[in-house]
Amino acid sequence: MGMLWYVMVLIGAMTFVCCDKGEEPTILDQYGNEADPATLSAGTSTVYGTGVTAYDSPAPWVTGALETRFYQGDALYDNPRVSGDDPLQGGKGPLYAGSSCGSCHANAGRSYPTLYSQGGTGTGGFSSHLIYITKKNGAFFRNYGRVLHDQAITGVEPEGRLSVTYTEKTYQFHDGESYSLLTPTYTITEWYADDIAPEDLIIDVRIPLRHVGMGQMMALDPTELEELARRSNYPEYGISGRLNYVQERGKTYIGISGNKAQHADLTVELGFSSDLGVTNDRYPLEVAEGQSQMIGYSHYGIQISTQDMENVDFYLHALGVPARRDVDDPVVQQGEKAFYRARCDLCHVPTLHTRADAPALLNGTRLPWLASQTIHPYSDFLLHDMGPELDSHYTSGLALGCEWRTTPLWGIGLQKKVNQHTYFLHDGRARNLIEAIMWHGGEGAVSRELFARMSKDDRDALIRFLESL
Ligand code: HEC
Ligand code: HEC
């Protein structure tokens, strides 16, 4: 960490070489040279680390007092909460899904999913997944709520445990290369209260999302997004995306975060409340409130301050976005062309812009560094019908079970370094990038077929291109 820290500080100090009035600042790369624009994933928030901290480093503008805040937020994000009323780290439970944000988002990425290594909820009850459950008619179960919490503090029962079984089917590309897809079947066992009849149960399992470009995502220009939604209508490819709109505290917002774009913000308050069991100003009641087993549970009141949550919010907004790598490699360039030929770009839109007025944190602090940037998220942040195979039957805001937000691909090539695995898609069923593509159905089917029909050389190049993001 010491060396990296030094390099980051150096980059922080050197990154903006300014500038005659009105001129754009020059952005420097890790060697102090003028950065190749093709590498700049997020303008002045681009960072050059490629190791395990590639997602977890501050943007170069995070200096001085901001840096102190960043590491305060980072610590609150990573340090495990404990049960009881410790003012610094207490409040965990009684029901929870992870002990810290970082337990599921290891290194600001995706923790290794126990779904695959341990067949569901892992040993000690930890899974790193969020398990959404509803009745067939969309209503929540009174004794469980929206999320099945598979962990609980001593003396309280977890709500249940997830298990998964698969069927595996092998397919061949036209040139004989084979790939196989795992179709998961989820069941819930050890319900703490009344058993839920499987006929009336919808289970939607999510692995965590990478925290790449969270600040830029919150700074997106709503006008540009609405324009994208209008433009996203390509009958020749069967594609038509739409925005999710969500109601929060009596107002309507464009939904942006989560796999169904079902949240308007970075879910810091919701994460503390529902994922960790830590009550706060926005969610003052324990998620287990009203459940039969909560009778007699003693309350500790508000368990994390808004100031602390703001620091976590700042940390997420201020994370640097990894620069692209190998942009001059001819194979990567061949793969980039193949990416456009397969029309991946119609949903994984390479270039967007952040709006001119900077986004604000929970308490209103503005972050001017995120404003007016050209960014390369490789997403339209729109919902697309991805076909019956990926249909979870779980609705969220406007999003139907088959609709998913285009996952931003920036940083995807570093997931293996950061989290030591290559599980992809909302529930991690794809074990590598080829499987992720071959799962695309519905609006993604034409694109998938264009990929499948390419020569092996082009398919391999396209994967190399994804790895350069
Ligand atoms: C039990 C595991 C778990 C814990 C603990 C957890 N998360 Fe997550 N997080 C997830 C999963 C799974 C998703 C995807 C959810 C979805 O699609 O609805 C997610 C999504 C997110 C997103 C949306 C990212 C995007 O690209 O849209 C943010 C932001 C986030 N989490 C922040 C947090 C914060 C902050 C905390 C701690 C307060 C936290 N998470 C704790 C599992 C977890
Ligand atoms: C119709 C819109 C659409 C098109 C076209 C499309 N995608 Fe996707 N892509 C999505 C959506 C939506 C998801 C999320 C699906 C899920 O998680 O179940 C996704 C997920 C992915 C993922 C997994 C990301 C992760 O981190 O889990 C990869 C990789 C990917 N797409 C690559 C491609 C490539 C390469 C192409 C072109 C061959 C392509 N996509 C074409 C919409 C699209």
Short mmCIF file of C-alpha atoms and ligand atoms in Angstrom, two decimals, residues 110 207 209-210 237-240 259 338-339 342-348 380 382-386 390 403-409 412 415 423-430 432-434 436-437 439-451 454 462-463 466, ligand 2:
data_model
loop_
_atom_site.label_atom_id
_atom_site.label_comp_id
_atom_site.label_asym_id
_atom_site.label_seq_id
_atom_site.Cartn_x
_atom_site.Cartn_y
_atom_site.Cartn_z
CA ARG A 110 -17.48 -8.35 -6.46
CA ILE A 207 -24.08 -10.94 -7.06
CA LEU A 209 -21.80 -4.96 -8.77
CA ARG A 210 -18.34 -3.52 -9.30
CA TYR A 237 -31.81 -5.43 -34.22
CA GLY A 238 -34.85 -5.92 -32.00
CA ILE A 239 -33.53 -3.39 -29.49
CA SER A 240 -35.51 -0.76 -27.58
CA ASN A 259 -29.20 -4.35 -11.89
CA ALA A 338 -15.75 -6.70 -33.79
CA PHE A 339 -17.56 -5.18 -30.76
CA ALA A 342 -21.79 -7.25 -33.27
CA ARG A 343 -23.69 -4.07 -32.32
CA CYS A 344 -22.76 -4.44 -28.66
CA ASP A 345 -22.40 -0.63 -28.72
CA LEU A 346 -26.15 -0.11 -29.18
CA CYS A 347 -26.59 -0.97 -25.47
CA HIS A 348 -23.04 -0.88 -24.12
CA ASP A 380 -26.75 3.23 -21.77
CA LEU A 382 -31.33 1.62 -19.83
CA LEU A 383 -33.46 -1.45 -19.23
CA HIS A 384 -33.56 -4.13 -21.91
CA ASP A 385 -35.64 -7.28 -22.19
CA MET A 386 -32.94 -9.94 -22.09
CA LEU A 390 -32.59 -14.38 -17.82
CA GLU A 403 -35.55 -6.46 -18.01
CA TRP A 404 -32.04 -5.61 -16.83
CA ARG A 405 -29.97 -2.45 -16.87
CA THR A 406 -27.07 -2.68 -19.32
CA THR A 407 -24.14 -3.46 -17.04
CA PRO A 408 -21.39 -0.84 -17.48
CA LEU A 409 -18.29 -2.61 -18.79
CA ILE A 412 -14.47 -5.34 -16.37
CA GLN A 415 -12.27 -8.02 -12.24
CA TYR A 423 -18.30 -14.69 -12.70
CA PHE A 424 -20.58 -12.30 -14.58
CA LEU A 425 -24.25 -11.34 -15.07
CA HIS A 426 -26.70 -10.36 -12.36
CA ASP A 427 -26.56 -13.73 -10.60
CA GLY A 428 -23.04 -14.70 -11.62
CA ARG A 429 -24.16 -17.66 -13.72
CA ALA A 430 -21.64 -16.85 -16.47
CA ASN A 432 -16.34 -16.14 -18.20
CA LEU A 433 -16.90 -13.43 -20.80
CA ILE A 434 -17.90 -15.84 -23.59
CA ALA A 436 -21.80 -13.83 -20.45
CA ILE A 437 -22.26 -12.96 -24.13
CA TRP A 439 -26.50 -15.71 -22.25
CA HIS A 440 -27.74 -12.56 -24.07
CA GLY A 441 -31.29 -13.25 -25.25
CA GLY A 442 -34.30 -11.08 -26.07
CA GLU A 443 -33.06 -7.69 -27.25
CA GLY A 444 -29.50 -9.02 -27.01
CA ALA A 445 -30.12 -12.07 -29.23
CA VAL A 446 -29.12 -10.50 -32.57
CA SER A 447 -25.90 -9.25 -31.05
CA ARG A 448 -25.17 -12.67 -29.55
CA GLU A 449 -25.69 -14.34 -32.94
CA LEU A 450 -23.48 -11.79 -34.71
CA PHE A 451 -20.79 -12.69 -32.16
CA MET A 454 -17.69 -14.52 -36.22
CA LEU A 462 -13.48 -9.20 -29.02
CA ILE A 463 -12.80 -10.85 -25.65
CA LEU A 466 -13.34 -6.45 -23.24
C1 HEC B 2 -29.90 -5.24 -25.93
C2 HEC B 2 -28.85 -4.63 -25.19
C3 HEC B 2 -27.52 -5.34 -25.15
C4 HEC B 2 -26.71 -5.72 -26.20
C5 HEC B 2 -26.95 -5.50 -27.68
C6 HEC B 2 -25.54 -6.32 -25.59
N1 HEC B 2 -25.65 -6.32 -24.23
FE1 HEC B 2 -24.30 -7.04 -22.92
N2 HEC B 2 -25.60 -6.74 -21.40
C7 HEC B 2 -26.85 -6.16 -21.51
C8 HEC B 2 -27.56 -6.28 -20.27
C9 HEC B 2 -28.95 -5.75 -19.99
C10 HEC B 2 -26.71 -6.97 -19.38
C11 HEC B 2 -27.02 -7.41 -17.95
C12 HEC B 2 -27.68 -8.78 -18.00
C13 HEC B 2 -27.72 -9.52 -16.68
O1 HEC B 2 -26.96 -9.20 -15.77
O2 HEC B 2 -28.51 -10.46 -16.55
C14 HEC B 2 -25.48 -7.23 -20.12
C15 HEC B 2 -24.36 -7.85 -19.59
C16 HEC B 2 -23.16 -8.03 -20.26
C17 HEC B 2 -21.95 -8.55 -19.69
C18 HEC B 2 -21.75 -8.97 -18.23
C19 HEC B 2 -21.27 -7.81 -17.42
C20 HEC B 2 -21.03 -8.15 -15.97
O3 HEC B 2 -20.14 -7.53 -15.37
O4 HEC B 2 -21.74 -8.97 -15.37
C21 HEC B 2 -21.01 -8.56 -20.68
C22 HEC B 2 -19.57 -9.01 -20.56
C23 HEC B 2 -21.64 -8.08 -21.88
N3 HEC B 2 -22.94 -7.74 -21.59
C24 HEC B 2 -21.02 -7.95 -23.10
C25 HEC B 2 -21.71 -7.73 -24.29
C26 HEC B 2 -21.12 -7.87 -25.60
C27 HEC B 2 -19.67 -8.22 -25.88
C28 HEC B 2 -22.09 -7.61 -26.50
C29 HEC B 2 -22.03 -7.73 -28.01
C30 HEC B 2 -21.69 -9.06 -28.51
C31 HEC B 2 -23.28 -7.26 -25.75
N4 HEC B 2 -23.01 -7.36 -24.42
C32 HEC B 2 -24.48 -6.85 -26.32
C33 HEC B 2 -27.35 -5.56 -22.65
C34 HEC B 2 -26.85 -5.74 -23.93
#
